[in-house]
One Martini backbone bead per residue (centre of mass of N, CA, C, O) as a GRO file, in nm:
protein
  398
    1MET     BB    1   1.333  11.890   9.065
    2LEU     BB    2   1.248  11.801   9.319
    3LEU     BB    3   1.390  11.540   9.376
    4CYS     BB    4   1.670  11.669   9.344
    5ARG     BB    5   1.608  11.865   9.632
    6ILE     BB    6   1.577  11.644   9.820
    7VAL     BB    7   1.864  11.509   9.777
    8LEU     BB    8   2.013  11.778   9.880
    9PHE     BB    9   1.921  11.757  10.106
   10PHE     BB   10   2.071  11.464  10.240
   11VAL     BB   11   2.305  11.608  10.202
   12PRO     BB   12   2.603  11.628  10.289
   13CYS     BB   13   2.892  11.854  10.422
   14VAL     BB   14   3.165  11.757  10.232
   15GLY     BB   15   3.219  11.973   9.976
   16GLN     BB   16   3.368  11.990   9.721
   17THR     BB   17   3.525  11.619   9.732
   18GLY     BB   18   3.299  11.469   9.822
   19TRP     BB   19   3.185  11.246   9.586
   20LEU     BB   20   3.523  11.140   9.572
   21TYR     BB   21   3.725  10.888   9.567
   22LEU     BB   22   3.966  10.696   9.627
   23ARG     BB   23   4.122  10.369   9.546
   24THR     BB   24   4.398  10.147   9.636
   25TRP     BB   25   4.579   9.833   9.531
   26PRO     BB   26   4.711   9.739   9.704
   27ASN     BB   27   4.762   9.753  10.126
   28PRO     BB   28   5.087   9.766  10.035
   29VAL     BB   29   5.290   9.843   9.817
   30PHE     BB   30   5.500   9.655   9.601
   31GLU     BB   31   5.737   9.506   9.388
   32GLY     BB   32   5.504   9.340   9.175
   33ASP     BB   33   5.249   9.475   9.205
   34THR     BB   34   4.921   9.496   9.119
   35LEU     BB   35   4.832   9.809   9.015
   36THR     BB   36   4.540   9.977   9.116
   37LEU     BB   37   4.232  10.168   9.051
   38GLN     BB   38   3.991  10.345   9.192
   39CYS     BB   39   3.649  10.526   9.159
   40GLN     BB   40   3.411  10.660   9.385
   41GLY     BB   41   3.115  10.701   9.475
   42TRP     BB   42   2.879  10.826   9.694
   43LYS     BB   43   2.741  10.526   9.840
   44ASN     BB   44   2.819  10.454   9.527
   45THR     BB   45   2.747  10.631   9.279
   46ALA     BB   46   2.708  10.622   9.015
   47LEU     BB   47   2.948  10.671   8.704
   48SER     BB   48   3.064  10.911   8.483
   49GLN     BB   49   3.378  11.006   8.280
   50VAL     BB   50   3.628  10.896   8.402
   51GLN     BB   51   3.941  10.998   8.502
   52PHE     BB   52   4.300  10.968   8.548
   53TYR     BB   53   4.533  11.116   8.761
   54LYS     BB   54   4.927  11.157   8.802
   55ASP     BB   55   5.042  11.464   8.928
   56ARG     BB   56   4.809  11.636   8.740
   57LYS     BB   57   4.808  11.388   8.517
   58LEU     BB   58   4.680  11.226   8.217
   59LEU     BB   59   4.582  10.940   8.166
   60HIS     BB   60   4.536  10.729   7.944
   61ASN     BB   61   4.201  10.572   7.879
   62PRO     BB   62   3.962  10.455   7.717
   63LYS     BB   63   3.839  10.206   7.919
   64ALA     BB   64   3.806  10.347   8.152
   65LYS     BB   65   3.618  10.324   8.440
   66TRP     BB   66   3.607  10.286   8.781
   67PHE     BB   67   3.913  10.188   8.694
   68LEU     BB   68   4.246  10.118   8.693
   69PRO     BB   69   4.502   9.917   8.548
   70MET     BB   70   4.865   9.946   8.666
   71GLY     BB   71   5.024   9.733   8.665
   72THR     BB   72   5.358   9.642   8.746
   73ALA     BB   73   5.478   9.809   8.984
   74THR     BB   74   5.739  10.063   9.053
   75LEU     BB   75   5.877  10.272   9.192
   76LYS     BB   76   5.783  10.519   8.966
   77SER     BB   77   5.491  10.488   9.080
   78SER     BB   78   5.431  10.657   9.245
   79GLY     BB   79   5.222  10.886   9.375
   80GLN     BB   80   4.990  11.109   9.296
   81TYR     BB   81   4.633  11.066   9.308
   82SER     BB   82   4.355  11.108   9.083
   83CYS     BB   83   3.994  11.168   9.018
   84ALA     BB   84   3.705  11.215   8.755
   85GLY     BB   85   3.344  11.284   8.743
   86LYS     BB   86   3.001  11.182   8.704
   87MET     BB   87   2.704  11.140   8.783
   88THR     BB   88   2.425  11.003   8.743
   89PHE     BB   89   2.253  11.073   8.944
   90ILE     BB   90   2.348  11.392   8.955
   91PRO     BB   91   2.458  11.622   8.701
   92HIS     BB   92   2.407  11.914   8.800
   93LEU     BB   93   2.745  11.918   8.928
   94GLY     BB   94   2.891  11.776   8.776
   95THR     BB   95   3.243  11.769   8.806
   96GLN     BB   96   3.448  11.562   8.994
   97ARG     BB   97   3.720  11.619   9.223
   98SER     BB   98   3.925  11.404   9.377
   99GLU     BB   99   4.155  11.326   9.638
  100MET     BB  100   4.454  11.308   9.697
  101THR     BB  101   4.686  10.990   9.637
  102THR     BB  102   4.916  10.842   9.832
  103VAL     BB  103   5.130  10.620   9.635
  104GLN     BB  104   5.403  10.412   9.771
  105VAL     BB  105   5.608  10.189   9.694
  106GLN     BB  106   5.786   9.929   9.766
  107GLU     BB  107   6.131   9.809   9.854
  108LEU     BB  108   6.146   9.490   9.834
  109PHE     BB  109   6.447   9.504   9.764
  110PRO     BB  110   6.787   9.580   9.795
  111PRO     BB  111   7.037   9.595   9.578
  112PRO     BB  112   7.309   9.365   9.539
  113VAL     BB  113   7.575   9.261   9.680
  114LEU     BB  114   7.926   9.213   9.597
  115SER     BB  115   8.153   8.975   9.785
  116ALA     BB  116   8.494   8.862   9.850
  117VAL     BB  117   8.616   8.590   9.965
  118PRO     BB  118   8.902   8.748  10.126
  119SER     BB  119   8.995   8.855   9.859
  120PRO     BB  120   9.014   8.990   9.470
  121GLU     BB  121   9.285   8.911   9.590
  122LEU     BB  122   9.497   8.680   9.504
  123ARG     BB  123   9.594   8.393   9.511
  124GLU     BB  124   9.683   8.102   9.319
  125GLY     BB  125   9.505   7.845   9.491
  126SER     BB  126   9.300   7.991   9.617
  127PRO     BB  127   8.985   7.998   9.828
  128LEU     BB  128   8.666   8.170   9.679
  129THR     BB  129   8.415   8.344   9.744
  130LEU     BB  130   8.089   8.471   9.672
  131ARG     BB  131   7.856   8.709   9.764
  132CYS     BB  132   7.523   8.760   9.784
  133GLN     BB  133   7.369   9.058   9.911
  134THR     BB  134   7.024   9.074  10.072
  135GLU     BB  135   6.704   9.161  10.175
  136LEU     BB  136   6.363   9.135  10.267
  137HIS     BB  137   6.179   9.288  10.381
  138PRO     BB  138   5.980   9.235  10.653
  139GLN     BB  139   5.682   9.186  10.536
  140ARG     BB  140   5.842   8.975  10.301
  141SER     BB  141   5.983   8.742  10.406
  142ALA     BB  142   5.783   8.514  10.391
  143SER     BB  143   5.938   8.410  10.158
  144ARG     BB  144   6.210   8.420   9.821
  145LEU     BB  145   6.544   8.428   9.747
  146LEU     BB  146   6.737   8.454   9.405
  147PHE     BB  147   7.065   8.303   9.257
  148SER     BB  148   7.286   8.456   9.050
  149PHE     BB  149   7.610   8.384   8.844
  150HIS     BB  150   7.861   8.549   8.693
  151LYS     BB  151   8.082   8.659   8.378
  152ASP     BB  152   8.184   8.771   8.115
  153GLY     BB  153   7.839   8.664   8.072
  154HIS     BB  154   7.818   8.443   8.209
  155THR     BB  155   7.746   8.121   8.387
  156LEU     BB  156   7.752   8.007   8.663
  157GLN     BB  157   7.476   8.035   8.851
  158ASN     BB  158   7.167   7.960   8.855
  159TRP     BB  159   6.841   8.001   9.019
  160GLY     BB  160   6.894   7.973   9.372
  161PRO     BB  161   6.904   7.992   9.713
  162HIS     BB  162   7.200   8.057   9.664
  163SER     BB  163   7.408   8.334   9.804
  164GLU     BB  164   7.647   8.129   9.720
  165LEU     BB  165   8.011   8.113   9.600
  166CYS     BB  166   8.261   7.812   9.542
  167LEU     BB  167   8.604   7.831   9.487
  168PRO     BB  168   8.853   7.602   9.551
  169GLY     BB  169   9.062   7.706   9.304
  170ALA     BB  170   9.243   7.954   9.257
  171GLN     BB  171   9.304   8.091   8.865
  172GLU     BB  172   9.404   8.301   8.635
  173GLY     BB  173   9.135   8.250   8.493
  174THR     BB  174   8.918   8.377   8.721
  175SER     BB  175   9.016   8.676   8.606
  176GLY     BB  176   8.759   8.892   8.655
  177LEU     BB  177   8.386   9.005   8.579
  178TYR     BB  178   8.157   9.013   8.793
  179TRP     BB  179   7.821   8.911   8.950
  180CYS     BB  180   7.456   8.944   9.016
  181GLN     BB  181   7.103   8.776   9.120
  182ALA     BB  182   6.834   8.879   9.192
  183THR     BB  183   6.491   8.783   9.301
  184HIS     BB  184   6.133   8.709   9.340
  185GLU     BB  185   5.951   8.476   9.411
  186GLY     BB  186   5.662   8.483   9.176
  187SER     BB  187   5.843   8.705   9.030
  188ARG     BB  188   6.011   9.040   8.833
  189VAL     BB  189   6.192   9.096   8.992
  190GLN     BB  190   6.481   9.234   8.959
  191LYS     BB  191   6.870   9.247   9.011
  192GLN     BB  192   7.153   9.410   8.992
  193SER     BB  193   7.501   9.424   9.059
  194PRO     BB  194   7.746   9.529   9.038
  195GLN     BB  195   8.056   9.480   8.981
  196LEU     BB  196   8.347   9.247   9.019
  197GLU     BB  197   8.736   9.244   9.061
  198VAL     BB  198   8.939   8.930   8.972
  199ARG     BB  199   9.252   8.860   9.101
  200VAL     BB  200   9.520   8.643   8.988
  201GLN     BB  201   9.845   8.602   9.124
  202ALA     BB  202  10.137   8.443   9.031
  203PRO     BB  203  10.339   8.327   9.049
  204VAL     BB  204  10.716   8.309   8.987
  205SER     BB  205  10.950   8.126   8.798
  206GLN     BB  206  11.259   8.047   8.783
  207PRO     BB  207  11.436   8.196   8.631
  208LEU     BB  208  11.659   8.194   8.349
  209LEU     BB  209  12.039   8.204   8.237
  210THR     BB  210  12.147   8.349   7.960
  211LEU     BB  211  12.443   8.330   7.770
  212ARG     BB  212  12.593   8.596   7.488
  213PRO     BB  213  12.675   8.369   7.273
  214ARG     BB  214  12.880   8.293   7.580
  215SER     BB  215  13.114   8.195   7.858
  216THR     BB  216  13.296   8.105   7.690
  217GLY     BB  217  13.570   8.246   7.527
  218LEU     BB  218  13.642   8.540   7.633
  219ALA     BB  219  13.754   8.890   7.547
  220VAL     BB  220  13.848   9.198   7.573
  221GLY     BB  221  13.582   9.376   7.404
  222ASP     BB  222  13.365   9.193   7.426
  223THR     BB  223  12.992   9.077   7.355
  224VAL     BB  224  12.731   9.058   7.588
  225GLU     BB  225  12.395   8.898   7.687
  226LEU     BB  226  12.181   8.919   7.895
  227LEU     BB  227  11.874   8.617   7.955
  228CYS     BB  228  11.586   8.668   8.105
  229GLU     BB  229  11.287   8.402   8.199
  230THR     BB  230  10.988   8.341   8.321
  231GLN     BB  231  10.754   8.144   8.243
  232SER     BB  232  10.572   8.221   8.548
  233GLY     BB  233  10.364   8.535   8.585
  234SER     BB  234  10.216   8.816   8.718
  235PRO     BB  235  10.206   9.093   8.598
  236PRO     BB  236  10.417   9.214   8.688
  237ILE     BB  237  10.779   9.239   8.643
  238LEU     BB  238  11.137   9.256   8.802
  239TYR     BB  239  11.435   9.223   8.679
  240SER     BB  240  11.801   9.143   8.854
  241PHE     BB  241  12.145   9.201   8.794
  242TYR     BB  242  12.420   8.965   8.865
  243LEU     BB  243  12.742   9.005   9.034
  244ASP     BB  244  12.829   8.859   9.268
  245GLY     BB  245  12.570   8.961   9.427
  246LYS     BB  246  12.593   9.254   9.258
  247ILE     BB  247  12.439   9.468   9.153
  248LEU     BB  248  12.356   9.609   8.871
  249GLU     BB  249  12.024   9.575   8.702
  250ASN     BB  250  11.680   9.721   8.592
  251HIS     BB  251  11.398   9.530   8.491
  252CYS     BB  252  11.072   9.597   8.351
  253ALA     BB  253  10.792   9.377   8.293
  254PRO     BB  254  10.461   9.425   8.218
  255HIS     BB  255  10.375   9.193   8.046
  256GLY     BB  256  10.669   9.013   8.076
  257GLY     BB  257  10.853   8.798   7.991
  258ALA     BB  258  11.139   8.890   7.864
  259VAL     BB  259  11.488   8.982   7.926
  260SER     BB  260  11.777   9.242   7.866
  261PHE     BB  261  12.180   9.252   7.867
  262PRO     BB  262  12.377   9.461   7.764
  263PHE     BB  263  12.769   9.428   7.724
  264THR     BB  264  13.082   9.539   7.786
  265VAL     BB  265  13.406   9.394   7.805
  266THR     BB  266  13.653   9.574   8.005
  267SER     BB  267  13.715   9.340   8.226
  268GLU     BB  268  13.803   9.132   8.401
  269GLN     BB  269  13.590   9.175   8.662
  270GLU     BB  270  13.398   9.076   8.413
  271ALA     BB  271  13.441   8.809   8.598
  272GLY     BB  272  13.213   8.546   8.683
  273ASN     BB  273  12.910   8.544   8.861
  274TYR     BB  274  12.528   8.513   8.723
  275SER     BB  275  12.242   8.642   8.729
  276CYS     BB  276  11.863   8.630   8.842
  277GLN     BB  277  11.573   8.827   8.943
  278ALA     BB  278  11.243   8.740   9.001
  279GLU     BB  279  10.907   9.005   9.078
  280ASN     BB  280  10.617   9.014   9.211
  281SER     BB  281  10.319   9.065   9.441
  282VAL     BB  282  10.407   8.747   9.541
  283SER     BB  283  10.713   8.675   9.442
  284LYS     BB  284  11.010   8.539   9.405
  285GLU     BB  285  11.319   8.465   9.195
  286THR     BB  286  11.643   8.279   9.164
  287SER     BB  287  11.861   8.141   8.965
  288GLU     BB  288  12.087   8.025   8.860
  289PRO     BB  289  12.411   8.018   8.805
  290THR     BB  290  12.672   8.183   8.599
  291THR     BB  291  12.917   8.193   8.412
  292LEU     BB  292  13.238   8.414   8.352
  293SER     BB  293  13.470   8.371   8.145
  294LEU     BB  294  13.843   8.489   8.038
  295ASP     BB  295  14.137   8.477   7.842
  296GLY     BB  296  14.184   8.766   7.784
  297PRO     BB  297  14.341   9.036   7.640
  298ARG     BB  298  14.289   9.072   7.289
  299GLY     BB  299  14.426   9.290   7.215
  300LEU     BB  300  14.697   9.258   7.402
  301SER     BB  301  14.786   9.000   7.292
  302ALA     BB  302  14.856   9.101   6.980
  303LEU     BB  303  15.056   9.319   7.032
  304THR     BB  304  15.285   9.164   7.194
  305SER     BB  305  15.309   8.938   6.928
  306SER     BB  306  15.460   9.099   6.816
  307HIS     BB  307  15.750   9.262   6.651
  308TRP     BB  308  15.708   9.603   6.667
  309LEU     BB  309  15.676   9.682   6.974
  310VAL     BB  310  15.927   9.895   7.043
  311PRO     BB  311  15.920  10.074   6.813
  312CYS     BB  312  15.619  10.196   6.845
  313LEU     BB  313  15.684  10.273   7.100
  314SER     BB  314  15.853  10.505   7.096
  315ALA     BB  315  15.782  10.652   6.896
  316SER     BB  316  15.584  10.695   7.057
  317LEU     BB  317  15.744  10.879   7.327
  318LEU     BB  318  15.833  11.060   7.116
  319GLY     BB  319  15.571  11.239   7.059
  320VAL     BB  320  15.499  11.260   7.368
  321LEU     BB  321  15.766  11.489   7.387
  322VAL     BB  322  15.753  11.707   7.171
  323ILE     BB  323  15.487  11.815   7.260
  324ALA     BB  324  15.515  11.892   7.573
  325THR     BB  325  15.725  12.075   7.487
  326ALA     BB  326  15.578  12.291   7.316
  327LEU     BB  327  15.359  12.334   7.548
  328VAL     BB  328  15.563  12.519   7.722
  329ALA     BB  329  15.650  12.722   7.523
  330TYR     BB  330  15.394  12.857   7.399
  331PHE     BB  331  15.262  12.912   7.756
  332ARG     BB  332  15.508  13.065   7.931
  333PRO     BB  333  15.514  13.325   7.872
  334TRP     BB  334  15.182  13.431   7.911
  335ARG     BB  335  15.215  13.441   8.213
  336LYS     BB  336  15.111  13.541   8.467
  337PRO     BB  337  15.068  13.721   8.774
  338GLY     BB  338  14.873  13.531   8.972
  339PRO     BB  339  14.504  13.496   8.941
  340LEU     BB  340  14.283  13.349   8.768
  341PRO     BB  341  14.036  13.396   8.606
  342SER     BB  342  13.699  13.408   8.662
  343ARG     BB  343  13.417  13.187   8.511
  344ASN     BB  344  13.103  13.127   8.434
  345LEU     BB  345  12.988  12.811   8.445
  346PRO     BB  346  12.789  12.611   8.320
  347PRO     BB  347  12.567  12.402   8.429
  348ALA     BB  348  12.472  12.144   8.514
  349PRO     BB  349  12.238  11.938   8.492
  350GLY     BB  350  12.023  11.900   8.754
  351GLY     BB  351  12.215  12.136   8.877
  352GLU     BB  352  12.427  11.993   8.963
  353GLN     BB  353  12.801  12.030   9.019
  354HIS     BB  354  13.109  11.889   8.948
  355GLN     BB  355  13.517  11.946   9.015
  356LEU     BB  356  13.723  11.834   8.810
  357TYR     BB  357  14.091  11.787   8.844
  358ALA     BB  358  14.359  11.846   8.588
  359ASN     BB  359  14.673  11.884   8.569
  360VAL     BB  360  14.807  12.017   8.846
  361THR     BB  361  15.070  12.248   8.853
  362GLN     BB  362  15.415  12.375   8.980
  363GLN     BB  363  15.702  12.488   8.798
  364ASN     BB  364  15.861  12.651   9.121
  365GLU     BB  365  15.936  12.720   9.432
  366ASN     BB  366  15.901  13.077   9.327
  367GLU     BB  367  15.620  12.991   9.190
  368GLU     BB  368  15.237  12.961   9.361
  369ASP     BB  369  15.110  12.929   9.117
  370ASP     BB  370  14.886  12.756   8.934
  371ILE     BB  371  14.854  12.532   8.655
  372TYR     BB  372  14.536  12.482   8.462
  373SER     BB  373  14.467  12.218   8.240
  374SER     BB  374  14.166  12.147   8.349
  375VAL     BB  375  13.869  12.100   8.356
  376THR     BB  376  13.560  11.938   8.477
  377ILE     BB  377  13.202  11.887   8.431
  378VAL     BB  378  12.994  11.663   8.656
  379PRO     BB  379  12.723  11.519   8.636
  380LYS     BB  380  12.424  11.454   8.835
  381GLU     BB  381  12.259  11.213   8.861
  382SER     BB  382  11.918  11.097   8.856
  383GLU     BB  383  11.768  10.889   8.700
  384GLY     BB  384  11.473  10.721   8.687
  385ARG     BB  385  11.270  10.378   8.697
  386PHE     BB  386  10.998  10.244   8.746
  387CYS     BB  387  10.836   9.944   8.932
  388HIS     BB  388  10.445   9.809   8.950
  389LEU     BB  389  10.247   9.697   9.123
  390HIS     BB  390  10.008   9.586   9.271
  391ARG     BB  391  10.034   9.597   9.601
  392GLY     BB  392  10.191   9.913   9.597
  393GLU     BB  393  10.451   9.895   9.478
  394MET     BB  394  10.782  10.087   9.408
  395LEU     BB  395  11.011  10.042   9.218
  396ALA     BB  396  11.315  10.071   9.122
  397VAL     BB  397  11.508  10.141   8.818
  398ARG     BB  398  11.851  10.164   8.690
   0.00000   0.00000   0.00000
């Protein structure tokens, strides 16, 4: 008892937590280092029943004595650490606790960023360079990093000191999702970049225009189909059909392939040179012209060759004359002087309407009012379709 009092007499007033202190190493600590905690007593006094805490929560380790290996340090290892224990030769002091020690794990290198030079969207055949960019902490700059490159789950280049991967001639098959990884040589720290989508656009080839069922021997009333197709080119592809250089119609092929433009020949003016044009975000090409020729209006030629053409025309004219006379006799007595009453006509689709007046006649010189035998509402068409190309343009499709 006397010995204990003598020992206490020579102990300096170091406060409640001055008996223990926590030591961590290495210091500073980086990702990948082996972090170790050591609890020490005043003047290296032996300790018993030592426990370690992180952020005031007990770290369970039944084998811990004076030190505790924490394994490989990560950024999540950062926190407030402390230890508690009893002084072996001064048991009456009870359990003592050290002050808090802040452990801040330094980032060895930031996650890499993958970039494509000159651009992640490029034309087929252009060179492509992938760069995996990151750098070591200045305090660890004496060591080096290793890099690897990957695409769609496959390894393109295994671990090596080069941070760039060159692809001399990009093809359509080069398109895909790329990423890279970086690691510190001699450690287990590995970090992956976000994925980067590379899109290689192939130009369209010259399209081929086909007329079905044929391009000659046609007549008015026949149905013709124009088929336009390009053998190569990245979609979407916009096809345009022309007659003697004047555009007829546009069609968009979102996934590529051929498109058709069917129509019925209504007059001899539809004979001529037809062509089609294929366009995507890289290029556009025009087909060779195809000539459509007509033999003549089939229905009219068949009618004129018939021997009953004159009786048929006479009967038709006589019928029209009788109907016209009956209509005039029927409506004439009922017309009253003055303007015609206005009627609220229904609006045309789209909110705009155009009135087309037909058969406007004046009875005689003494009557000023006109008779409107027919009034037609012609709606204004404003429908439109669009073809979205990768380069950001939105082309109207007629």
